[in-house]
Amino acid sequence: MYTASDLRKGLKIEIDDEPYVVTNFEFSKPGKGQALYRTKMRNMVTGNAFERTYRSNDKFKKAPLEERAMQFLYAQVDEYNFMDTENYEQFVIPADNLGDQVNFLVDNMDVDVLMFNGSPLGVTLPNFVNLEVTKADPWAKGDTSGTDTKPVTVETGYELQVPPFINEGDKIQIDTRTGAYITRVKE
Amino acid sequence: MLSSSFLWQRARLIQAIRCFFIKKKFLEVDTPIRLPSLIPEAHIEPVACGSWFLQTSPELCMKRLLAAGEARIFQICKCFRAHERGKRHLEEFTMLEWYRSGCDYFDLMADCRELFAFLAETLDISPPGCSLTSPWQRLTVEEAFRKYAGIGLGEVMASGDFDEILVQRVEPFLGLKSPLFLYDYPAELASLACLKKSNNSLAERFELYIKGLELANGFSELTDPVAQRLRFAGEQELCRKEGKPFQPMPEKFLADLAEIGQAAGIALGIDRLAMVFLGKDNINEVVAFPPDTGGSDTSSGRH
C-alpha cells in the first residue's frame, strides 16, 4: 500500500481496479492545516487524464504491473503478436496501443512488455534499433541545393530524414524515443 | 555549478532582519533544536532524532522564555517537518519567530509592515509585482471565503473541506497587488491562539500572504493552561485516530504558560520571504542545497 505522501511523478497506482500513472503532482499545505496532494494521473489502459486532491491518510494500492521479456513474432493486419520468451505464451497487442512504436518493430526483436493483471498494456522498445533502408534516392553528386538530409524508407515502412550518403540496402541505427537517425551501421 | 548571487541576497535579507529586531530592542535567543517532546499537532509530523525529536518550530521554548520574564525575543533557526516537500515546502527550513508580551495580533501585523518596509529600504529591493507601499489589505477568513469561493464560513466548516477550499479557491487570490492579512480564524483552527473576547467562535490568529504565498502565521497567545491542555488532548486524540506518532503532553510548557501575561507571537518562513523578495516561484531556488536534486550530497567533492 502507498499513502498520499508516497505520491510522485511516475508512480503507478491502482484505483477502482484500473492502473494509473501519476503525471503531475503538487504538494500543498495551508498553515497549521493538513497536507494536500494535488495529483494528475493518466489511466494506463484508456489513456484518459484524471485529476484529484488527496489527503495524507488516503491510501492506494500498488498497480499490479510486471514487465516480461518477450519476442515480437509478426504483425497481422492491425494486430501485433508477441511471445513470452520464458513460457512461450503468446499475446496480441492492437496497433493502436503501440502508436509510433510500430515503426521500429521487426520480426524476432526482443522487447519488454508491461503486463497488468495478465494482459499486455504496452511495450518498451530498446532505445536503439538497426533497420534496413528499403527505399532511397541516389545521392546526386554535385548537388548544390544545400540540403544536408534526404528522406528514406526503412523495412517497417517508416520514413525519416538521413544524410545524403545513405543508400538502399544500408542498415541504419534509429533512436526509438525520438525516431531520429543516429548512424550508419557497418555489418 | 551553484550560482552564488542568490546566496548573497539571502544572507543580506537575514542580516537585515537581525538588524531590525536588534534596533527594536528585541533579545536574540537560541533555544534547543532537539527536544524530548513537541507540541501535539495532528497535521505536523516531526522528524525523530534518537528517542527525541527535531523541533517543528521554536514556539515551546520561546514561550517559556516569555514566562521567565523576557518581554521581546526573536530567533532565526532551522525547523523540521516530515514529508513536507514541494515547490513551497522543505522538510528542513529556516524560520523567524518573534514574541512580544503585552501585545496582541494587530500589533504583530504592524510589526510585519514595519519589518518589510525596513528590508525594502535597507536592501533597496521590493517583491516583483507586489507593492509594499500601497496600503496593505486585511480580510477576515469569513470575508475571504465569501469573496473568492462564494461560501460562508459555517458551510465551509460543516463540509470538512476548509483546507481544500482555502488552497484551491481562496489562497491564489490573496495579496496579489499588496500584502494581505487573512485573520480571525474559526475557533476549531485556533492552534495556540486565544479566542476573541467579542466572539468566541473565532480565534485571534492571522496569516500574511503575498502573491498567493503564505508567509507568516501569528496570533494572540492563549495563556490559559487548562484550555491549552484541552486543545492538546484534542490533537493527541486526532493523532491516535489517524495512527500518527504520539506526542506526550508538554507538561513543562503548560506549567510555565500561566506565568505569561498577555502576549503575541508569530512565525515567518525565511525561505519563502526570500522567494518573495527575489521573485522566485520555487523554494529550491533560494536555498544552497535543496534535497532531491543531488545538491545536498556534499560528499561529491564539489567544495
XYZ file of C-alpha atoms in Angstrom, chain B residues 51-207:
157
model
C 14.242 8.956 21.068
C 13.838 12.745 20.844
C 12.578 14.997 18.053
C 13.854 17.845 15.926
C 11.765 20.954 16.525
C 8.902 21.752 14.163
C 9.081 25.350 15.457
C 10.823 27.051 18.389
C 7.449 28.016 19.861
C 7.525 25.999 23.106
C 10.952 27.149 24.223
C 10.387 30.761 23.214
C 7.157 30.974 25.196
C 8.913 29.502 28.215
C 11.375 32.400 27.920
C 8.396 34.800 27.889
C 7.187 33.075 31.059
C 10.656 33.611 32.544
C 10.158 37.353 32.087
C 11.662 38.225 28.693
C 9.367 40.747 27.007
C 10.666 40.925 23.424
C 12.511 37.984 21.867
C 13.309 36.748 18.355
C 15.039 33.737 16.856
C 16.184 32.641 13.404
C 16.559 28.872 13.317
C 16.124 25.627 11.422
C 12.868 23.721 11.755
C 11.988 20.249 10.513
C 8.671 18.815 9.349
C 8.496 15.287 7.987
C 7.081 14.701 4.485
C 6.567 18.398 3.691
C 8.228 18.772 0.324
C 7.044 20.718 -2.695
C 7.547 23.930 -4.619
C 6.844 25.884 -1.421
C 7.988 23.385 1.206
C 11.229 21.949 2.500
C 11.414 19.334 5.236
C 14.281 21.398 6.710
C 13.585 25.105 6.512
C 14.564 28.388 8.138
C 12.131 30.117 10.431
C 11.984 33.550 12.043
C 9.858 33.784 15.166
C 9.272 36.765 17.412
C 7.251 37.196 20.587
C 6.118 40.288 22.474
C 4.451 40.494 25.841
C 1.634 42.995 26.408
C 0.625 42.864 22.743
C -1.999 41.276 20.521
C -2.162 40.065 16.929
C -2.828 43.525 15.495
C 0.489 44.702 16.966
C 2.198 41.829 15.120
C 0.572 42.925 11.849
C 2.074 46.371 12.439
C 5.480 44.707 13.108
C 5.207 42.904 9.742
C 4.563 46.133 7.848
C 7.476 47.812 9.609
C 9.821 44.855 9.030
C 9.057 44.656 5.301
C 9.438 48.413 4.889
C 12.805 48.220 6.665
C 14.005 45.333 4.473
C 12.917 47.086 1.280
C 14.608 50.340 2.293
C 17.810 48.855 3.734
C 18.413 46.472 0.831
C 16.777 48.620 -1.851
C 14.717 45.679 -3.116
C 10.997 45.130 -3.469
C 8.995 41.992 -4.241
C 8.428 41.943 -8.026
C 4.754 42.513 -8.838
C 3.683 43.456 -5.318
C 3.702 46.931 -3.828
C 4.789 47.200 -0.209
C 3.998 50.906 -0.157
C 0.364 50.562 -1.263
C -1.995 50.085 1.686
C -1.767 46.500 2.955
C -5.076 44.632 2.760
C -6.952 42.866 5.551
C -9.709 40.268 5.116
C -11.309 38.074 7.755
C -11.391 34.377 6.877
C -15.196 34.692 6.582
C -14.883 37.639 4.141
C -12.226 35.880 2.050
C -14.218 32.646 1.659
C -17.360 34.621 0.726
C -15.467 36.833 -1.713
C -13.406 34.195 -3.556
C -15.211 30.875 -3.024
C -18.757 32.204 -2.580
C -19.246 30.160 0.592
C -19.925 31.217 4.179
C -17.641 30.008 6.949
C -20.368 27.942 8.657
C -20.935 25.955 5.495
C -17.173 25.517 4.930
C -16.609 24.145 8.425
C -19.616 21.814 8.110
C -18.240 20.458 4.806
C -14.940 19.434 6.411
C -13.104 20.795 3.362
C -11.689 24.022 4.808
C -8.131 23.225 3.713
C -9.064 22.150 0.176
C -11.229 25.245 -0.444
C -8.606 27.544 1.079
C -5.764 26.142 -1.035
C -7.615 25.823 -4.325
C -10.142 28.649 -4.333
C -9.022 31.340 -1.896
C -5.216 31.423 -1.439
C -4.379 32.029 -5.135
C -6.118 35.446 -4.878
C -4.585 36.671 -1.628
C -2.050 39.503 -1.569
C -1.753 39.960 -5.318
C -1.214 43.745 -5.506
C -0.105 44.413 -1.960
C 0.399 42.130 1.067
C -2.733 40.811 2.745
C -3.555 39.684 6.280
C -6.094 36.877 6.476
C -7.399 36.965 10.059
C -9.940 35.754 12.614
C -9.765 32.008 12.029
C -12.544 29.681 13.180
C -12.011 28.569 16.807
C -11.550 24.970 15.573
C -8.357 26.137 13.837
C -7.106 28.261 16.741
C -3.962 26.198 17.327
C -2.269 28.047 20.238
C -4.185 31.304 19.729
C -6.637 32.814 22.196
C -10.284 33.256 21.240
C -11.780 36.675 20.526
C -13.421 38.197 23.582
C -16.231 39.596 21.428
C -16.899 36.309 19.604
C -15.620 33.031 20.987
C -16.289 31.182 17.739
C -13.232 32.967 16.300
C -9.545 32.911 17.236
C -7.151 35.891 17.224
C -4.976 34.310 14.569
C -3.779 35.652 11.214
C -1.641 34.728 8.259
